[in-house]
Amino acid sequence: MTIKTDNAEGVCRIEIARPEKKNALTVAMYQQMAEAIAAAHEDGSVRAIVLHGQPDIFTAGNDLEDFMKNPPAGMDAPVFQFMMALGLAEKPVLVAVNGAAVGIGTTLLAHADFAYCADNAMFSMPFVSLGLCAEFGSSLLVPLAAGYHKAAEKLLLGEPMSAEEALEMKLVNRILPPGEVLEHTLRQARRFNALPPASVRETKRLMKAGWRSLTEKIIADEAQTFAHLLKSAEAKEAFNAFFERRKPDFSRFQ
Ligand code: COA
């Protein structure tokens, strides 16, 4: 099982468990996570959802091989189902990050309600280096959180972010020692057991209402652009370079 789920003490825990591939995410894994969020939604005993990875890796992002074989086709693709389930979840979503959070692993933070990370966490959105573009609202939400110029370093140049920088950019709430991140996140999630669920739901909805329609518009534009770029020669060069363990060469492109 590469996605493990568990419900206890009012919290639905979704664990990404594919350490041999650095928790790279496949279509099947997105599907399972989308279903787990939907089930948490239906389950009245669940007050909050916690997403986490392994003690030394959150996720290496999209599985690049799977990405080439099964490119996301429109809004029905499991990756969309997962991100929409996460972004539109009525219940609070908390994320615990240990180790690297690459690509969608960083993008999804902008949709979570709370994010906690280890001091060894490393974030990156290397979409441009992969011949792709920002996804799932990050072209709007990252500049909104961190300011345009900082976001440009991270989205245009793909510069990695340390835990401190992610905190400065308001992508995470707090940095903790690696061994404490998950427990702290679960403790925060369990606090919702003592709060009135309808008030939590409505307050969350209102907090996101201001830019919801704009976010949805940007997500649709990003999705179309991303799907187009995924078929490009630039992306092919970038993906081949990763698997051939060499630097990509974009010098022939205009
Ligand atoms: N897709 C498919 N396979 C991946 C992967 C990905 N995104 N990330 C890692 N893997 C695989 C590697 O191919 C390797 O497989 P192998 O053992 O069969 O050769 C295995 O996972 C271990 O990866 P490795 O790169 O050796 O681990 P590392 O600790 O040196 O580096 C990362 C970890 C996350 C920094 C590095 O794997 C990485 O940069 N991955 C790609 C990230 C990326 O570009 N993601 C896409 C974002 S859209």
Tab-separated table of C-alpha atoms and ligand atoms in Angstrom:
chain	number	residue	atom	x	y	z
A	1	MET	CA	0.000	0.000	0.000
A	2	THR	CA	1.545	3.285	-1.056
A	3	ILE	CA	-1.212	5.333	0.591
A	4	LYS	CA	-2.176	4.354	4.113
A	5	THR	CA	-5.174	5.756	5.930
A	6	ASP	CA	-6.248	5.616	9.518
A	7	ASN	CA	-9.081	7.211	11.514
A	8	ALA	CA	-8.495	7.783	15.191
A	9	GLU	CA	-9.541	10.358	17.762
A	10	GLY	CA	-11.514	12.395	15.216
A	11	VAL	CA	-8.594	12.675	12.798
A	12	CYS	CA	-8.267	11.041	9.387
A	13	ARG	CA	-4.577	10.449	8.734
A	14	ILE	CA	-3.401	10.015	5.136
A	15	GLU	CA	0.163	8.745	4.852
A	16	ILE	CA	2.218	8.731	1.652
A	17	ALA	CA	4.264	5.538	1.914
A	18	ARG	CA	6.450	4.856	-1.097
A	19	PRO	CA	9.901	5.516	0.381
A	20	GLU	CA	11.792	3.478	-2.245
A	21	LYS	CA	10.743	6.085	-4.839
A	22	LYS	CA	10.976	9.020	-2.436
A	23	ASN	CA	7.177	9.094	-2.166
A	24	ALA	CA	6.813	10.097	-5.846
A	25	LEU	CA	3.078	10.240	-6.588
A	26	THR	CA	1.369	8.116	-9.239
A	27	VAL	CA	-2.124	8.306	-10.711
A	28	ALA	CA	-3.197	5.419	-8.458
A	29	MET	CA	-1.903	7.255	-5.380
A	30	TYR	CA	-3.735	10.484	-6.277
A	31	GLN	CA	-6.883	8.438	-6.744
A	32	GLN	CA	-6.511	6.809	-3.322
A	33	MET	CA	-5.866	10.148	-1.616
A	34	ALA	CA	-8.876	11.758	-3.322
A	35	GLU	CA	-11.043	8.848	-2.150
A	36	ALA	CA	-9.634	9.064	1.373
A	37	ILE	CA	-10.503	12.777	1.592
A	38	ALA	CA	-14.014	12.101	0.243
A	39	ALA	CA	-14.500	9.325	2.817
A	40	ALA	CA	-13.250	11.620	5.615
A	41	HIS	CA	-15.779	14.155	4.453
A	42	GLU	CA	-18.619	11.650	4.705
A	43	ASP	CA	-17.535	10.298	8.076
A	44	GLY	CA	-19.196	12.360	10.805
A	45	SER	CA	-16.642	11.217	13.384
A	46	VAL	CA	-13.806	12.892	11.431
A	47	ARG	CA	-13.145	16.501	12.473
A	48	ALA	CA	-9.852	17.117	10.626
A	49	ILE	CA	-7.598	15.577	7.986
A	50	VAL	CA	-3.819	15.179	8.347
A	51	LEU	CA	-1.586	14.478	5.348
A	52	HIS	CA	2.005	13.359	5.909
A	53	GLY	CA	4.865	11.397	4.383
A	54	GLN	CA	7.767	9.416	5.817
A	55	PRO	CA	10.230	10.580	8.512
A	56	ASP	CA	12.816	11.531	5.848
A	57	ILE	CA	10.667	12.434	2.823
A	58	PHE	CA	7.332	14.122	2.277
A	59	THR	CA	7.175	13.617	-1.493
A	60	ALA	CA	9.414	13.905	-4.583
A	61	GLY	CA	6.324	15.235	-6.374
A	62	ASN	CA	4.737	13.681	-9.409
A	63	ASP	CA	6.216	10.361	-10.473
A	64	LEU	CA	7.950	11.508	-13.637
A	65	GLU	CA	7.682	8.136	-15.382
A	66	ASP	CA	3.986	7.836	-14.601
A	67	PHE	CA	3.554	11.443	-15.681
A	68	MET	CA	4.915	10.646	-19.139
A	69	LYS	CA	2.905	7.410	-19.445
A	70	ASN	CA	-0.348	8.768	-17.988
A	71	PRO	CA	-0.348	12.536	-18.528
A	72	PRO	CA	-3.242	14.197	-16.676
A	73	ALA	CA	-6.136	14.527	-19.116
A	74	GLY	CA	-8.456	17.312	-18.027
A	75	MET	CA	-10.235	17.980	-14.787
A	76	ASP	CA	-11.231	14.292	-14.354
A	77	ALA	CA	-7.603	13.223	-13.903
A	78	PRO	CA	-6.911	11.757	-10.437
A	79	VAL	CA	-4.368	14.507	-9.686
A	80	PHE	CA	-7.152	17.072	-10.177
A	81	GLN	CA	-9.574	15.029	-8.132
A	82	PHE	CA	-7.025	14.950	-5.325
A	83	MET	CA	-6.131	18.635	-5.446
A	84	MET	CA	-9.767	19.706	-5.726
A	85	ALA	CA	-10.716	17.414	-2.805
A	86	LEU	CA	-7.884	18.928	-0.771
A	87	GLY	CA	-8.504	22.523	-1.819
A	88	LEU	CA	-12.273	22.352	-1.398
A	89	ALA	CA	-12.315	20.185	1.732
A	90	GLU	CA	-14.817	21.611	4.196
A	91	LYS	CA	-12.989	20.085	7.134
A	92	PRO	CA	-9.622	21.471	8.222
A	93	VAL	CA	-6.607	20.016	6.405
A	94	LEU	CA	-3.246	19.909	8.187
A	95	VAL	CA	0.022	18.902	6.536
A	96	ALA	CA	3.175	17.592	8.244
A	97	VAL	CA	6.364	17.822	6.185
A	98	ASN	CA	9.608	15.986	6.936
A	99	GLY	CA	12.398	16.018	4.342
A	100	ALA	CA	11.819	17.130	0.753
A	101	ALA	CA	8.491	18.426	-0.547
A	102	VAL	CA	8.973	18.754	-4.301
A	103	GLY	CA	6.550	20.137	-6.880
A	104	ILE	CA	2.978	19.337	-5.921
A	105	GLY	CA	4.320	18.612	-2.407
A	106	THR	CA	4.963	22.359	-2.053
A	107	THR	CA	2.003	23.478	-4.181
A	108	LEU	CA	-0.490	21.729	-1.921
A	109	LEU	CA	0.671	23.724	1.111
A	110	ALA	CA	-1.082	26.774	-0.306
A	111	HIS	CA	-4.400	24.878	-0.044
A	112	ALA	CA	-3.890	23.444	3.438
A	113	ASP	CA	-5.215	25.217	6.507
A	114	PHE	CA	-2.137	24.459	8.601
A	115	ALA	CA	1.336	23.234	7.666
A	116	TYR	CA	4.116	22.195	10.036
A	117	CYS	CA	7.574	21.206	8.909
A	118	ALA	CA	10.789	19.765	10.211
A	119	ASP	CA	13.984	21.785	10.350
A	120	ASN	CA	15.319	19.339	7.705
A	121	ALA	CA	12.444	20.088	5.308
A	122	MET	CA	13.299	21.361	1.829
A	123	PHE	CA	10.697	22.771	-0.524
A	124	SER	CA	10.815	23.377	-4.267
A	125	MET	CA	8.592	24.062	-7.249
A	126	PRO	CA	10.926	23.114	-10.131
A	127	PHE	CA	8.224	23.297	-12.788
A	128	VAL	CA	10.124	25.616	-15.142
A	129	SER	CA	13.264	23.441	-14.943
A	130	LEU	CA	11.031	20.527	-15.993
A	131	GLY	CA	9.678	22.421	-19.006
A	132	LEU	CA	6.332	22.848	-17.226
A	133	CYS	CA	4.519	25.679	-15.414
A	134	ALA	CA	3.021	26.447	-12.018
A	135	GLU	CA	-0.048	24.391	-11.092
A	136	PHE	CA	-3.186	24.324	-8.960
A	137	GLY	CA	-3.339	27.996	-8.207
A	138	SER	CA	0.278	28.423	-7.103
A	139	SER	CA	0.828	31.216	-9.643
A	140	LEU	CA	-1.752	33.180	-7.656
A	141	LEU	CA	-1.437	31.837	-4.123
A	142	VAL	CA	2.369	31.835	-3.756
A	143	PRO	CA	2.781	35.511	-4.785
A	144	LEU	CA	-0.190	36.317	-2.534
A	145	ALA	CA	1.497	34.672	0.460
A	146	ALA	CA	5.111	35.640	-0.177
A	147	GLY	CA	5.025	38.681	-2.475
A	148	TYR	CA	5.664	38.645	-6.214
A	149	HIS	CA	9.465	38.978	-6.210
A	150	LYS	CA	10.065	36.174	-3.737
A	151	ALA	CA	7.576	33.995	-5.636
A	152	ALA	CA	9.421	34.730	-8.888
A	153	GLU	CA	12.650	33.313	-7.428
A	154	LYS	CA	10.818	30.144	-6.493
A	155	LEU	CA	8.528	29.708	-9.516
A	156	LEU	CA	10.602	31.161	-12.362
A	157	LEU	CA	14.068	30.113	-11.178
A	158	GLY	CA	12.883	27.088	-9.206
A	159	GLU	CA	15.128	27.982	-6.274
A	160	PRO	CA	14.701	25.552	-3.374
A	161	MET	CA	13.424	26.816	-0.016
A	162	SER	CA	14.704	25.822	3.392
A	163	ALA	CA	12.293	25.409	6.301
A	164	GLU	CA	13.171	28.947	7.485
A	165	GLU	CA	12.467	30.405	4.054
A	166	ALA	CA	9.153	28.531	3.783
A	167	LEU	CA	8.187	30.019	7.148
A	168	GLU	CA	9.223	33.493	5.979
A	169	MET	CA	7.159	32.972	2.810
A	170	LYS	CA	4.157	32.000	4.945
A	171	LEU	CA	3.883	28.554	3.397
A	172	VAL	CA	4.214	26.856	6.805
A	173	ASN	CA	3.038	27.766	10.309
A	174	ARG	CA	5.947	26.503	12.339
A	175	ILE	CA	9.250	24.617	12.225
A	176	LEU	CA	9.794	21.735	14.645
A	177	PRO	CA	12.459	19.099	15.309
A	178	PRO	CA	11.937	16.224	12.801
A	179	GLY	CA	10.742	13.777	15.463
A	180	GLU	CA	8.011	16.158	16.678
A	181	VAL	CA	6.355	17.324	13.460
A	182	LEU	CA	3.744	14.606	13.011
A	183	GLU	CA	2.804	14.458	16.692
A	184	HIS	CA	2.414	18.247	16.848
A	185	THR	CA	0.271	18.222	13.695
A	186	LEU	CA	-1.952	15.461	15.090
A	187	ARG	CA	-2.300	17.369	18.371
A	188	GLN	CA	-3.402	20.483	16.490
A	189	ALA	CA	-5.857	18.389	14.439
A	190	ARG	CA	-7.377	16.828	17.580
A	191	ARG	CA	-8.168	20.322	18.906
A	192	PHE	CA	-11.066	20.374	16.425
A	193	ASN	CA	-12.745	17.620	18.480
A	194	ALA	CA	-13.532	20.282	21.075
A	195	LEU	CA	-14.824	22.869	18.590
A	196	PRO	CA	-18.266	23.191	16.954
A	197	PRO	CA	-17.905	21.650	13.454
A	198	ALA	CA	-20.409	23.886	11.623
A	199	SER	CA	-18.650	27.029	12.887
A	200	VAL	CA	-15.288	25.629	11.801
A	201	ARG	CA	-16.670	24.714	8.355
A	202	GLU	CA	-18.333	28.080	7.766
A	203	THR	CA	-15.344	30.082	8.995
A	204	LYS	CA	-13.020	28.123	6.726
A	205	ARG	CA	-15.374	28.674	3.787
A	206	LEU	CA	-15.526	32.413	4.464
A	207	MET	CA	-11.746	32.714	4.839
A	208	LYS	CA	-11.299	31.265	1.348
A	209	ALA	CA	-14.347	32.832	-0.310
A	210	GLY	CA	-12.593	36.079	-1.267
A	211	TRP	CA	-10.326	34.550	-3.882
A	212	ARG	CA	-12.096	31.256	-4.590
A	213	SER	CA	-13.487	32.109	-8.024
A	214	LEU	CA	-10.213	33.743	-9.056
A	215	THR	CA	-8.265	30.685	-7.847
A	216	GLU	CA	-10.533	28.386	-9.863
A	217	LYS	CA	-10.012	30.507	-12.981
A	218	ILE	CA	-6.224	30.440	-12.552
A	219	ILE	CA	-6.264	26.672	-11.879
A	220	ALA	CA	-8.096	26.101	-15.184
A	221	ASP	CA	-5.588	28.277	-17.082
A	222	GLU	CA	-2.632	26.545	-15.407
A	223	ALA	CA	-4.098	23.099	-16.163
A	224	GLN	CA	-4.484	23.849	-19.848
A	225	THR	CA	-0.982	25.341	-20.093
A	226	PHE	CA	0.562	22.504	-18.055
A	227	ALA	CA	-1.067	19.825	-20.270
A	228	HIS	CA	0.226	21.594	-23.378
A	229	LEU	CA	3.768	21.953	-21.986
A	230	LEU	CA	3.828	18.334	-20.799
A	231	LYS	CA	3.821	17.261	-24.454
A	232	SER	CA	6.600	19.689	-25.398
A	233	ALA	CA	10.141	18.856	-26.484
A	234	GLU	CA	11.410	20.984	-23.573
A	235	ALA	CA	9.641	18.747	-21.047
A	236	LYS	CA	10.858	15.620	-22.828
A	237	GLU	CA	14.453	16.837	-22.560
A	238	ALA	CA	14.003	17.671	-18.855
A	239	PHE	CA	12.417	14.306	-17.996
A	240	ASN	CA	14.989	12.296	-19.973
A	241	ALA	CA	17.785	14.216	-18.250
A	242	PHE	CA	16.368	13.274	-14.819
A	243	PHE	CA	16.320	9.554	-15.601
A	244	GLU	CA	19.711	9.691	-17.363
A	245	ARG	CA	21.061	11.492	-14.270
A	246	ARG	CA	22.443	14.414	-16.296
A	247	LYS	CA	21.788	18.135	-16.558
A	248	PRO	CA	19.111	19.060	-19.123
A	249	ASP	CA	20.246	21.030	-22.167
A	250	PHE	CA	17.702	23.655	-23.259
A	251	SER	CA	20.142	25.536	-25.533
A	252	ARG	CA	18.420	24.427	-28.766
A	253	PHE	CA	15.022	25.824	-27.762
A	254	GLN	CA	13.802	29.350	-28.578
B	1	COA	N1	9.510	10.364	-10.217
B	1	COA	C1	9.911	9.103	-10.423
B	1	COA	N2	10.908	8.536	-9.707
B	1	COA	C2	11.490	9.280	-8.770
B	1	COA	C3	11.103	10.620	-8.510
B	1	COA	C4	10.060	11.150	-9.290
B	1	COA	N3	9.616	12.383	-9.095
B	1	COA	N4	11.879	11.110	-7.517
B	1	COA	C5	12.708	10.122	-7.150
B	1	COA	N5	12.479	9.021	-7.895
B	1	COA	C6	13.146	7.726	-7.831
B	1	COA	C7	14.548	7.793	-8.460
B	1	COA	O1	14.457	7.597	-9.868
B	1	COA	C8	15.216	6.646	-7.731
B	1	COA	O2	14.775	5.438	-8.294
B	1	COA	P1	15.805	4.179	-8.495
B	1	COA	O3	16.315	3.886	-7.104
B	1	COA	O4	14.943	3.116	-9.067
B	1	COA	O5	16.880	4.701	-9.394
B	1	COA	C9	14.636	6.713	-6.328
B	1	COA	O6	13.403	7.398	-6.457
B	1	COA	C10	15.487	7.475	-5.329
B	1	COA	O7	15.711	8.788	-5.854
B	1	COA	P2	17.098	9.571	-5.737
B	1	COA	O8	17.061	10.721	-6.696
B	1	COA	O9	18.226	8.604	-5.880
B	1	COA	O10	17.037	10.081	-4.221
B	1	COA	P3	17.820	11.312	-3.558
B	1	COA	O11	17.648	11.164	-2.087
B	1	COA	O12	19.191	11.426	-4.118
B	1	COA	O13	17.008	12.625	-4.032
B	1	COA	C11	15.052	13.933	-4.472
B	1	COA	C12	15.681	12.839	-3.605
B	1	COA	C13	13.563	14.041	-4.101
B	1	COA	C14	15.741	15.276	-4.191
B	1	COA	C15	15.254	13.568	-5.956
B	1	COA	O14	14.823	12.225	-6.139
B	1	COA	C16	14.500	14.418	-6.959
B	1	COA	O15	14.882	15.553	-7.221
B	1	COA	N6	13.439	13.857	-7.569
B	1	COA	C17	12.712	14.463	-8.665
B	1	COA	C18	11.869	15.601	-8.178
B	1	COA	C19	11.039	16.177	-9.279
B	1	COA	O16	11.526	16.741	-10.235
B	1	COA	N7	9.720	15.980	-9.150
B	1	COA	C20	8.744	16.388	-10.090
B	1	COA	C21	8.081	17.632	-9.659
B	1	COA	S1	6.774	18.061	-10.785
